[in-house]
Amino acid sequence: MALTVAILLGSASAARAAGEISGFTFTPSSTQAGGDPKLSTSLTFSYASSSESLTSVAFLLPPGMFLAPGAVSNPCTTTQLTANQCPVSSEIGTGTGTYLGVDPVPITLYLMAAPSPSDEAGVGIVFSSPLNGQLSAATGTGTIDMTTANSAPQQLLILRTLPTFFQIPGSSEQVGQLDSLSLSLDGTSASNAPFTRMPTTCTTGTVYVVANSTQVNGSYDSATVTPTGCTSLAFSPQLAVAARKDSGDAGTAVGAVLRQTGAQEAGKSFFVTFPSSLVVNPSSGTEACSSPTATFSNCTSIGSVSAIMPLFASPLTGSIYLTKSSSGVAQLTLAFPAPFAFDLVGSFGPTASSLSFGLPDVPLTALGLFFGGGADSLYATACAPSSGTATSVLGDQNGDRTATPSSTFTIAGCSGANPAPTPTPTVTQGRPTLSGVHFSGLTGRHPRLAFTMTAGSKAPALSTLTVTLPSGIGAGKHHVAITGGRLKSARVTGGKLVVTLKSPARRVGVTITSLTVTKGLARKIRRRATKTLRLTVTARDLDGTTTTRTATAKA
């Protein structure tokens, strides 16, 4: 449903709460992050004429909120839906539809097999016979789909066919017009497996709904959902790495698996460094693909990626490609095909055997990267030494915890006297720099501070800045603006202002307009007794390294 996605994501004009949707609510039974609450929604409709009929209704869930088709082991078939004999184990929700002039009609929702490879699952809708069986019962269908039009994987629940009128048996006459629709999706399946999943970041997300009719396309509305209790979730990822050297050359197959168990908080950033005995293969003839097609058909795969998640009954598998960024820098792209069509883009650095990836808020049990061996393999080894420890840094979705799982392993196949590659030199990593420090208005009513922090050359991006102000100057937390990134939070802790970014950034401009200045310092500045002030900023980057920088500026 291309029109649906376009309207929901703001790339097409739409009418809010007019012509079709006149009211919309969306309420989870619990806001616990990572939980599996019952999701209840209600819609009311208005029509331009008595002959207008609804053609579809779609819900776009916020990033991190998902329905899990894999929780239902026995989906309903098309034959069973038509006969209203879907198994109880396939039921995923209930509801009510009200029709003008007709008593409320009970609704039951069932999970069905995906009608096409691009769909995650199908949905069957049964409208019971209204008016004590005097009218014919009706069925509808829908799908659960994935979209990445907003740069993060989001689910669409689309009800494609809804009976807006009920047919009188043996007559061409129709009764009623859909006036309101209330649905409640079960939090767990019949086998008690989680069917819904709340995001694991405690920021407000938006649920959109769009309706299309025979006369109006793109009537939409929205509601917000704010998860709570993110810090109560476990966050203890584990790392496992294995490698095998080729028998006739230095090419080496490498596998790295990131695992989590239970309903843990999802990771947001993954930075892994392999030991010095594993280097990027200097003999590899594989060239980076600069202009990949949508399916990467013009690129050469250098490995595979797999993901195990409770959303699906079977593991998802994809391919790894060596690609180029818009600036021509080599990077890795992990490409998953439909029904979870999504790409993860990773970068090399700060060393040649280090990889960095951003991760979406999805429930992962395991994420595996497997790089093949051979003469054109990405990695090679000199078996000197033949064992080592891979380290990693994993940041959580909520941005307040970091895990550092590691894996010690021995490279298989290192006993023979095989030719060894020339080790790729370690990339020198620069340190963050503090520049553009400027105080203004310190003796007036609107004191402010501006500065810029830039990540070091070939170093990971910045995630947190801790600002220590000169004596006599304090900072509030409500008037902090940044450029070059997105602000997650600004809080005062221990007299210091801690600025946390939503996603790592390489160059961040900070402006603070909530400064307070003591009368004593203001008096010294006016008398020119204090001419300069010293600012200290501690930057934390993606791999957890902190660097403190100081700068002097005019008072």
Coordinates of C-alpha atoms in Angstrom, one line a residue:
M1 CA 0.0 0.0 0.0
A2 CA 2.3 2.7 -1.3
L3 CA -0.2 5.5 -0.8
T4 CA -0.7 4.5 2.8
V5 CA 3.0 4.7 3.6
A6 CA 3.4 8.0 1.7
I7 CA 0.6 9.7 3.6
L8 CA 1.6 8.3 7.0
L9 CA 5.2 9.5 6.6
G10 CA 4.3 12.9 5.4
S11 CA 5.3 12.7 1.7
A12 CA 1.8 13.2 0.4
S13 CA -1.0 15.6 1.3
A14 CA -3.6 14.2 3.7
A15 CA -6.7 15.3 5.6
R16 CA -6.5 15.0 9.3
A17 CA -9.8 13.9 10.9
A18 CA -11.9 15.0 8.0
G19 CA -13.9 13.2 5.4
E20 CA -13.3 9.8 6.9
I21 CA -11.7 9.6 10.4
S22 CA -13.3 11.8 12.9
G23 CA -11.8 10.3 16.1
F24 CA -8.9 8.0 17.0
T25 CA -7.4 6.6 20.2
F26 CA -4.7 4.0 20.8
T27 CA -4.1 2.6 24.3
P28 CA -1.7 -0.2 25.5
S29 CA -2.9 -2.0 28.6
S30 CA 0.6 -1.4 30.0
T31 CA 3.4 1.0 29.0
Q32 CA 6.2 -1.2 30.3
A33 CA 9.1 -1.0 27.8
G34 CA 9.7 -4.4 26.1
G35 CA 6.4 -5.7 27.4
D36 CA 3.6 -7.5 25.6
P37 CA 0.4 -5.5 26.5
K38 CA -3.0 -5.7 24.9
L39 CA -3.2 -2.9 22.3
S40 CA -6.6 -1.3 22.0
T41 CA -7.7 1.2 19.4
S42 CA -10.9 2.9 18.5
L43 CA -11.9 4.8 15.3
T44 CA -15.0 6.9 14.4
F45 CA -15.8 7.8 10.8
S46 CA -17.8 10.5 9.0
Y47 CA -18.9 10.3 5.4
A48 CA -19.5 12.8 2.6
S49 CA -22.6 10.8 1.4
S50 CA -24.7 7.8 2.3
S51 CA -23.2 5.9 -0.6
E52 CA -19.6 6.3 0.4
S53 CA -17.9 3.2 1.6
L54 CA -14.5 2.5 3.3
T55 CA -11.9 0.6 1.3
S56 CA -9.1 0.2 3.8
V57 CA -7.7 1.2 7.2
A58 CA -4.0 1.0 8.0
F59 CA -2.1 1.5 11.3
L60 CA 1.6 2.4 11.3
L61 CA 3.2 1.4 14.6
P62 CA 6.1 3.5 16.0
P63 CA 9.7 2.2 15.8
G64 CA 10.3 -0.5 18.3
M65 CA 6.6 -1.6 18.6
F66 CA 5.9 -4.9 16.8
L67 CA 3.4 -7.7 16.3
A68 CA 4.9 -11.1 16.3
P69 CA 3.5 -13.5 13.7
G70 CA 5.9 -16.2 14.9
A71 CA 3.9 -16.4 18.1
V72 CA 1.1 -18.1 16.3
S73 CA 1.9 -21.7 15.3
N74 CA -1.3 -22.6 13.5
P75 CA -2.6 -19.8 11.2
C76 CA -6.0 -19.8 9.8
T77 CA -6.4 -20.8 6.1
T78 CA -8.5 -19.0 3.5
T79 CA -11.0 -21.9 3.4
Q80 CA -11.4 -21.8 7.2
L81 CA -11.9 -18.0 7.2
T82 CA -14.6 -18.2 4.5
A83 CA -16.4 -20.8 6.5
N84 CA -15.9 -18.9 9.7
Q85 CA -14.0 -22.0 11.1
C86 CA -10.6 -20.5 12.0
P87 CA -8.9 -22.4 14.8
V88 CA -9.0 -20.7 18.2
S89 CA -5.2 -20.9 18.3
S90 CA -5.0 -18.4 15.4
E91 CA -7.1 -15.8 17.1
I92 CA -5.1 -12.5 17.7
G93 CA -7.8 -10.0 18.7
T94 CA -11.4 -9.0 19.0
G95 CA -13.4 -5.9 18.4
T96 CA -16.7 -4.3 17.6
G97 CA -18.0 -2.4 14.6
T98 CA -21.1 -0.2 14.8
Y99 CA -23.2 0.5 11.8
L100 CA -25.8 3.2 11.2
G101 CA -29.1 1.6 12.0
V102 CA -27.6 -1.7 12.9
D103 CA -26.7 -3.2 16.4
P104 CA -23.0 -3.4 17.2
V105 CA -21.3 -6.2 15.3
P106 CA -18.7 -8.5 17.1
I107 CA -15.4 -8.8 15.3
T108 CA -12.7 -11.5 15.6
L109 CA -9.2 -11.2 14.1
Y110 CA -7.1 -14.2 13.1
L111 CA -3.6 -14.6 11.9
M112 CA -3.2 -16.1 8.4
A113 CA -0.2 -17.1 6.3
A114 CA 1.5 -14.3 4.4
P115 CA -0.4 -13.8 1.1
S116 CA 2.8 -12.8 -0.7
P117 CA 6.6 -13.0 0.0
S118 CA 6.7 -9.3 0.7
D119 CA 4.2 -9.7 3.6
E120 CA 5.0 -10.8 7.1
A121 CA 1.6 -12.3 7.6
G122 CA -2.0 -12.2 6.6
V123 CA -4.9 -11.2 8.8
G124 CA -8.5 -12.5 8.7
I125 CA -11.4 -10.5 9.9
V126 CA -14.8 -12.1 10.8
F127 CA -17.8 -9.8 11.3
S128 CA -20.6 -11.8 13.0
S129 CA -24.1 -11.7 11.6
P130 CA -25.9 -8.6 13.0
L131 CA -29.5 -8.2 13.9
N132 CA -29.7 -11.6 15.5
G133 CA -28.7 -13.4 12.4
Q134 CA -31.1 -11.6 10.1
L135 CA -28.1 -10.3 8.0
S136 CA -25.3 -12.2 6.4
A137 CA -22.0 -12.5 8.3
A138 CA -19.0 -10.9 6.5
T139 CA -15.3 -11.5 6.3
G140 CA -12.4 -9.2 5.5
T141 CA -8.7 -9.6 5.0
G142 CA -5.5 -7.7 5.8
T143 CA -1.8 -8.0 6.2
I144 CA 1.1 -7.3 8.5
D145 CA 3.9 -5.6 6.6
M146 CA 7.2 -3.9 7.2
T147 CA 8.3 -0.5 5.9
T148 CA 11.6 1.3 6.2
A149 CA 10.5 4.6 4.6
N150 CA 11.3 6.4 7.8
S151 CA 14.9 5.0 8.0
A152 CA 13.9 2.5 10.7
P153 CA 11.9 -0.7 10.4
Q154 CA 8.3 -0.1 11.3
Q155 CA 5.2 -2.4 11.0
L156 CA 2.0 -1.7 9.2
L157 CA -1.2 -3.4 10.1
I158 CA -3.4 -3.0 7.1
L159 CA -7.1 -4.0 7.0
R160 CA -7.6 -4.1 3.2
T161 CA -11.3 -5.2 2.9
L162 CA -13.9 -4.1 5.5
P163 CA -17.6 -4.6 5.0
T164 CA -19.0 -1.1 5.2
F165 CA -22.5 -2.3 4.5
F166 CA -24.3 -5.6 5.3
Q167 CA -26.3 -7.4 2.7
I168 CA -29.8 -8.6 3.3
P169 CA -30.0 -12.3 2.3
G170 CA -31.8 -12.8 -1.0
S171 CA -32.0 -9.1 -1.7
S172 CA -29.8 -6.5 -3.3
E173 CA -30.6 -4.1 -0.4
Q174 CA -27.8 -3.1 1.9
V175 CA -28.1 -2.0 5.5
G176 CA -25.9 0.2 7.6
Q177 CA -22.7 2.1 7.1
L178 CA -19.6 1.6 9.3
D179 CA -19.7 4.3 11.9
S180 CA -17.0 3.2 14.4
L181 CA -14.5 0.5 14.8
S182 CA -12.9 -0.7 18.0
L183 CA -10.2 -3.4 18.0
S184 CA -8.1 -5.0 20.7
L185 CA -5.0 -7.0 19.8
D186 CA -4.0 -9.7 22.2
G187 CA -0.7 -9.3 24.1
T188 CA 0.0 -13.1 23.9
S189 CA -1.0 -15.9 21.6
A190 CA -3.0 -19.0 22.5
S191 CA 0.3 -20.7 23.4
N192 CA 1.2 -17.8 25.8
A193 CA 4.0 -16.5 23.5
P194 CA 4.3 -12.7 23.3
F195 CA 2.4 -11.4 20.3
T196 CA 2.9 -7.7 20.9
R197 CA 6.1 -5.9 21.8
M198 CA 6.6 -2.4 23.3
P199 CA 9.7 -0.3 22.3
T200 CA 12.7 -0.5 24.6
T201 CA 13.5 3.2 24.5
C202 CA 11.5 5.4 26.8
T203 CA 10.8 8.2 24.3
T204 CA 7.4 9.1 22.9
G205 CA 6.4 7.3 19.7
T206 CA 3.6 8.1 17.3
V207 CA 0.9 5.7 16.0
Y208 CA -0.6 6.8 12.7
V209 CA -3.9 5.6 11.2
V210 CA -5.0 6.3 7.6
A211 CA -8.3 5.4 5.9
N212 CA -9.2 5.3 2.3
S213 CA -12.7 5.3 0.9
T214 CA -14.5 5.4 -2.4
Q215 CA -14.5 9.2 -2.1
V216 CA -11.6 10.2 0.1
N217 CA -8.1 8.9 0.1
G218 CA -5.7 9.6 2.9
S219 CA -7.8 10.7 5.8
Y220 CA -5.4 10.2 8.8
D221 CA -5.0 10.8 12.5
S222 CA -2.4 10.0 15.1
A223 CA -1.9 9.2 18.8
T224 CA 1.2 9.0 21.0
V225 CA 2.6 6.2 23.2
T226 CA 5.4 6.7 25.8
P227 CA 7.0 3.5 27.2
T228 CA 8.2 3.5 30.8
G229 CA 10.5 1.4 32.9
C230 CA 13.4 1.1 30.5
T231 CA 16.0 0.8 33.3
S232 CA 14.2 -2.2 34.7
L233 CA 15.0 -4.3 31.6
A234 CA 18.0 -6.6 31.6
F235 CA 20.9 -5.7 29.2
S236 CA 23.6 -8.4 29.1
P237 CA 24.5 -9.2 25.5
Q238 CA 27.1 -11.9 24.8
L239 CA 29.7 -12.2 22.0
A240 CA 31.0 -15.3 20.4
V241 CA 33.7 -15.2 17.6
A242 CA 35.3 -18.0 15.6
A243 CA 37.7 -18.0 12.7
R244 CA 39.2 -20.6 10.3
K245 CA 42.3 -20.0 8.1
D246 CA 42.3 -21.4 4.5
S247 CA 44.6 -24.4 3.9
G248 CA 46.4 -22.9 0.9
D249 CA 46.4 -19.1 1.5
A250 CA 46.1 -16.5 4.2
G251 CA 42.3 -15.9 3.6
T252 CA 40.3 -16.5 6.8
A253 CA 36.6 -17.1 7.4
V254 CA 35.3 -15.2 10.4
G255 CA 32.1 -15.5 12.3
A256 CA 30.8 -13.2 15.0
V257 CA 27.5 -13.8 16.9
L258 CA 25.8 -11.3 19.2
R259 CA 23.4 -13.0 21.6
Q260 CA 20.7 -11.9 24.0
T261 CA 18.3 -14.0 26.1
G262 CA 14.9 -13.3 27.4
A263 CA 13.0 -10.0 27.0
Q264 CA 16.1 -7.8 27.2
E265 CA 16.5 -4.2 26.1
A266 CA 17.6 -4.0 22.5
G267 CA 21.0 -2.6 21.6
K268 CA 21.4 0.6 19.5
S269 CA 25.1 0.6 18.6
F270 CA 27.5 -2.3 18.1
F271 CA 31.3 -1.8 17.9
V272 CA 33.5 -4.8 17.7
T273 CA 37.3 -5.1 17.4
F274 CA 39.0 -8.3 16.3
P275 CA 42.5 -9.2 17.7
S276 CA 45.6 -8.0 15.8
S277 CA 46.1 -11.5 14.3
L278 CA 43.1 -10.9 12.1
V279 CA 43.6 -8.2 9.5
V280 CA 41.8 -7.0 6.4
N281 CA 43.1 -9.2 3.5
P282 CA 45.6 -7.2 1.5
S283 CA 45.3 -9.7 -1.4
S284 CA 41.6 -9.5 -1.7
G285 CA 40.4 -8.5 -5.2
T286 CA 36.9 -7.6 -4.1
E287 CA 36.0 -4.1 -5.0
A288 CA 33.5 -2.0 -3.1
C289 CA 30.1 -1.6 -4.9
S290 CA 29.6 2.1 -5.4
S291 CA 26.0 2.1 -6.8
P292 CA 24.1 -0.9 -5.6
T293 CA 20.6 -1.7 -6.9
A294 CA 17.7 -2.1 -4.5
T295 CA 18.4 -5.9 -4.4
F296 CA 22.2 -5.6 -4.7
S297 CA 22.1 -7.7 -7.8
N298 CA 25.2 -5.8 -9.2
C299 CA 27.3 -6.3 -6.0
T300 CA 29.4 -9.3 -4.9
S301 CA 28.5 -10.8 -1.6
I302 CA 31.4 -11.3 0.9
G303 CA 29.4 -13.0 3.6
S304 CA 26.0 -13.7 5.1
V305 CA 24.0 -12.3 8.0
S306 CA 21.4 -14.0 10.1
A307 CA 19.0 -12.8 12.7
I308 CA 16.9 -14.8 15.2
M309 CA 14.0 -12.8 16.6
P310 CA 10.7 -13.8 18.2
L311 CA 8.8 -11.9 15.5
F312 CA 9.3 -14.7 13.1
A313 CA 9.2 -18.5 13.5
S314 CA 12.3 -19.0 11.3
P315 CA 15.6 -17.2 11.3
L316 CA 16.1 -14.3 8.8
T317 CA 19.0 -14.5 6.5
G318 CA 20.6 -11.9 4.3
S319 CA 23.9 -11.0 2.6
I320 CA 26.9 -8.8 3.4
Y321 CA 28.3 -6.5 0.7
L322 CA 31.3 -4.3 0.6
T323 CA 29.9 -0.9 -0.5
K324 CA 30.9 2.7 -0.7
S325 CA 29.5 5.7 1.1
S326 CA 28.4 8.8 -0.7
S327 CA 31.9 10.2 -0.1
G328 CA 33.6 7.1 -1.5
V329 CA 34.6 5.5 1.9
A330 CA 34.4 1.7 2.0
Q331 CA 31.7 0.4 4.3
L332 CA 29.7 -2.8 4.9
T333 CA 26.0 -3.2 4.2
L334 CA 24.0 -6.0 5.8
A335 CA 21.0 -6.5 3.5
F336 CA 17.9 -8.5 4.7
P337 CA 15.3 -9.4 2.0
A338 CA 11.5 -9.3 2.4
P339 CA 9.5 -9.8 4.5
F340 CA 11.9 -7.9 6.8
A341 CA 13.5 -5.8 4.1
F342 CA 16.1 -3.7 5.9
D343 CA 19.7 -2.7 5.5
L344 CA 22.3 -2.1 8.3
V345 CA 25.3 -0.1 7.3
G346 CA 28.6 -0.5 9.1
S347 CA 31.9 1.4 9.0
F348 CA 35.5 0.4 9.5
G349 CA 37.6 2.0 12.2
P350 CA 39.4 3.2 14.2
T351 CA 41.5 0.1 13.4
A352 CA 41.3 -1.9 10.1
S353 CA 39.8 -4.8 12.0
S354 CA 37.1 -2.8 13.8
L355 CA 33.5 -2.7 12.7
S356 CA 30.8 -0.3 13.9
F357 CA 27.0 -0.7 13.3
G358 CA 23.9 1.0 14.3
L359 CA 21.0 -1.3 15.4
P360 CA 17.2 -0.7 15.2
D361 CA 15.0 -1.3 18.2
V362 CA 14.0 -4.9 17.3
P363 CA 13.9 -7.9 19.7
L364 CA 17.0 -9.9 18.7
T365 CA 17.9 -13.3 20.2
A366 CA 21.0 -13.5 18.0
L367 CA 22.6 -11.5 15.2
G368 CA 25.3 -13.4 13.3
L369 CA 27.9 -12.0 10.8
F370 CA 29.7 -14.6 8.7
F371 CA 32.5 -13.6 6.4
G372 CA 33.7 -16.2 3.9
G373 CA 37.2 -17.4 3.3
G374 CA 39.1 -17.8 0.0
A375 CA 41.6 -15.7 -1.8
D376 CA 39.2 -12.7 -1.9
S377 CA 38.1 -13.0 1.7
L378 CA 37.7 -9.8 3.7
Y379 CA 40.0 -11.1 6.5
A380 CA 43.3 -12.8 6.5
T381 CA 45.7 -14.0 9.2
A382 CA 49.5 -14.6 9.7
C383 CA 48.7 -16.9 12.7
A384 CA 50.9 -14.8 14.8
P385 CA 49.5 -15.4 17.3
S386 CA 46.9 -18.0 16.4
S387 CA 44.6 -16.9 19.2
G388 CA 43.2 -13.7 20.6
T389 CA 40.3 -11.9 22.1
A390 CA 37.6 -9.9 20.3
T391 CA 36.2 -7.0 22.2
S392 CA 33.0 -5.1 21.7
V393 CA 31.0 -2.2 23.0
L394 CA 27.2 -2.3 22.8
G395 CA 25.1 0.7 23.7
D396 CA 21.4 0.2 24.7
Q397 CA 18.4 1.7 23.0
N398 CA 17.6 4.0 25.9
G399 CA 21.1 5.5 25.8
D400 CA 21.9 5.0 29.5
R401 CA 23.8 1.7 29.6
T402 CA 26.8 0.2 27.9
A403 CA 27.9 -3.5 27.8
T404 CA 31.3 -4.7 26.8
P405 CA 31.1 -8.5 26.0
S406 CA 34.2 -10.2 24.6
S407 CA 35.2 -13.5 23.1
T408 CA 38.5 -15.4 23.3
F409 CA 39.1 -17.8 20.4
T410 CA 41.7 -19.8 18.6
I411 CA 42.0 -19.5 14.8
A412 CA 41.5 -23.0 13.3
G413 CA 43.9 -24.1 10.6
C414 CA 46.9 -22.2 11.9
S415 CA 49.1 -25.3 12.3
G416 CA 50.3 -25.4 8.7
A417 CA 53.1 -23.3 7.1
N418 CA 50.9 -21.2 4.9
P419 CA 51.8 -17.9 3.3
A420 CA 51.1 -14.9 5.5
P421 CA 49.8 -11.5 4.4
T422 CA 51.5 -8.3 5.2
P423 CA 49.6 -6.9 8.2
T424 CA 47.5 -3.9 7.6
P425 CA 48.8 -1.0 9.7
T426 CA 46.7 0.2 12.5
V427 CA 44.8 3.4 11.8
T428 CA 46.0 6.2 14.0
Q429 CA 43.0 7.5 15.9
G430 CA 42.8 11.2 16.7
R431 CA 41.3 12.8 19.8
P432 CA 38.2 15.1 20.0
T433 CA 38.8 18.8 19.7
L434 CA 37.0 21.7 21.5
S435 CA 36.6 24.9 19.4
G436 CA 34.5 28.0 18.9
V437 CA 34.0 28.7 22.7
H438 CA 32.1 31.9 23.1
F439 CA 30.5 33.5 26.2
S440 CA 28.1 36.4 25.8
G441 CA 25.8 38.5 27.9
L442 CA 27.3 37.4 31.2
T443 CA 26.6 40.8 32.8
G444 CA 23.1 41.1 31.4
R445 CA 19.8 39.3 31.5
H446 CA 20.5 36.7 28.8
P447 CA 23.9 35.0 29.4
R448 CA 24.8 32.3 27.0
L449 CA 27.6 29.9 25.9
A450 CA 28.3 28.3 22.5
F451 CA 31.0 25.8 21.6
T452 CA 31.7 23.0 19.1
M453 CA 33.1 19.5 19.9
T454 CA 34.5 17.5 17.0
A455 CA 35.4 13.8 17.0
G456 CA 39.0 12.9 16.3
S457 CA 40.1 11.8 12.8
K458 CA 39.3 8.1 12.1
A459 CA 37.8 7.9 15.6
P460 CA 34.2 6.8 16.6
A461 CA 31.5 9.4 16.7
L462 CA 30.5 11.3 19.9
S463 CA 27.7 10.2 22.1
T464 CA 27.8 12.3 25.3
L465 CA 29.3 15.6 26.3
T466 CA 29.8 16.6 30.0
V467 CA 30.3 20.4 30.4
T468 CA 32.1 21.8 33.5
L469 CA 31.5 25.6 33.6
P470 CA 33.8 28.2 35.1
S471 CA 33.3 29.0 38.8
G472 CA 30.5 31.5 39.2
I473 CA 28.5 30.2 36.3
G474 CA 25.8 27.6 36.5
A475 CA 23.6 25.8 33.8
G476 CA 20.0 24.9 33.6
K477 CA 18.8 22.0 31.6
H478 CA 15.8 23.4 29.7
H479 CA 17.5 25.7 27.2
V480 CA 20.2 23.6 25.4
A481 CA 20.2 23.4 21.6
I482 CA 22.6 21.4 19.4
T483 CA 23.5 21.4 15.7
G484 CA 25.0 18.4 13.8
G485 CA 23.1 15.9 15.8
R486 CA 19.8 15.3 17.7
L487 CA 19.5 16.0 21.4
K488 CA 18.3 13.1 23.6
S489 CA 18.6 14.8 27.0
A490 CA 20.3 17.5 29.0
R491 CA 20.5 17.2 32.7
V492 CA 22.5 18.7 35.5
T493 CA 24.4 16.2 37.6
G494 CA 26.9 17.1 40.3
G495 CA 27.0 20.6 39.1
K496 CA 27.9 19.5 35.6
L497 CA 25.7 19.6 32.5
V498 CA 25.5 16.3 30.8
V499 CA 24.3 16.4 27.1
T500 CA 23.3 13.1 25.6
L501 CA 22.8 12.6 21.9
K502 CA 20.0 10.5 20.4
S503 CA 22.5 9.0 17.9
P504 CA 26.4 9.4 17.7
A505 CA 27.6 12.5 15.8
R506 CA 31.0 13.6 14.6
R507 CA 30.7 17.3 15.0
V508 CA 28.3 18.8 17.5
G509 CA 27.6 22.5 18.1
V510 CA 26.1 23.3 21.5
T511 CA 24.3 26.5 22.6
I512 CA 23.3 27.0 26.3
T513 CA 21.0 29.8 27.0
S514 CA 20.0 28.8 30.6
L515 CA 23.2 30.1 32.3
T516 CA 23.2 31.7 35.7
V517 CA 26.0 34.1 36.7
T518 CA 26.7 35.0 40.3
K519 CA 26.7 38.7 41.2
G520 CA 30.3 38.5 42.3
L521 CA 31.5 37.2 38.9
A522 CA 29.3 39.7 37.0
R523 CA 30.9 42.5 39.0
K524 CA 34.4 41.3 38.2
I525 CA 33.6 41.0 34.5
R526 CA 32.2 44.6 34.4
R527 CA 35.3 45.9 36.2
R528 CA 37.6 43.9 33.8
A529 CA 39.0 42.1 36.9
T530 CA 38.1 38.9 35.1
K531 CA 38.9 38.9 31.4
T532 CA 38.9 35.2 30.5
L533 CA 37.0 32.1 31.5
R534 CA 38.1 28.5 31.2
L535 CA 35.6 25.9 29.9
T536 CA 36.1 22.1 30.3
V537 CA 34.2 19.5 28.2
T538 CA 34.6 15.8 28.5
A539 CA 33.5 13.9 25.4
R540 CA 32.5 10.2 25.3
D541 CA 32.6 8.4 22.0
L542 CA 30.9 5.3 20.5
D543 CA 33.5 2.9 21.9
G544 CA 33.3 4.3 25.4
T545 CA 36.5 6.3 25.3
T546 CA 36.4 9.6 27.2
T547 CA 38.5 12.7 26.4
T548 CA 38.6 15.9 28.3
R549 CA 39.4 19.2 26.6
T550 CA 39.7 22.7 28.0
A551 CA 39.6 26.1 26.2
T552 CA 39.9 29.7 27.3
A553 CA 37.5 32.4 26.0
K554 CA 36.8 36.1 26.6
A555 CA 34.5 36.8 29.5

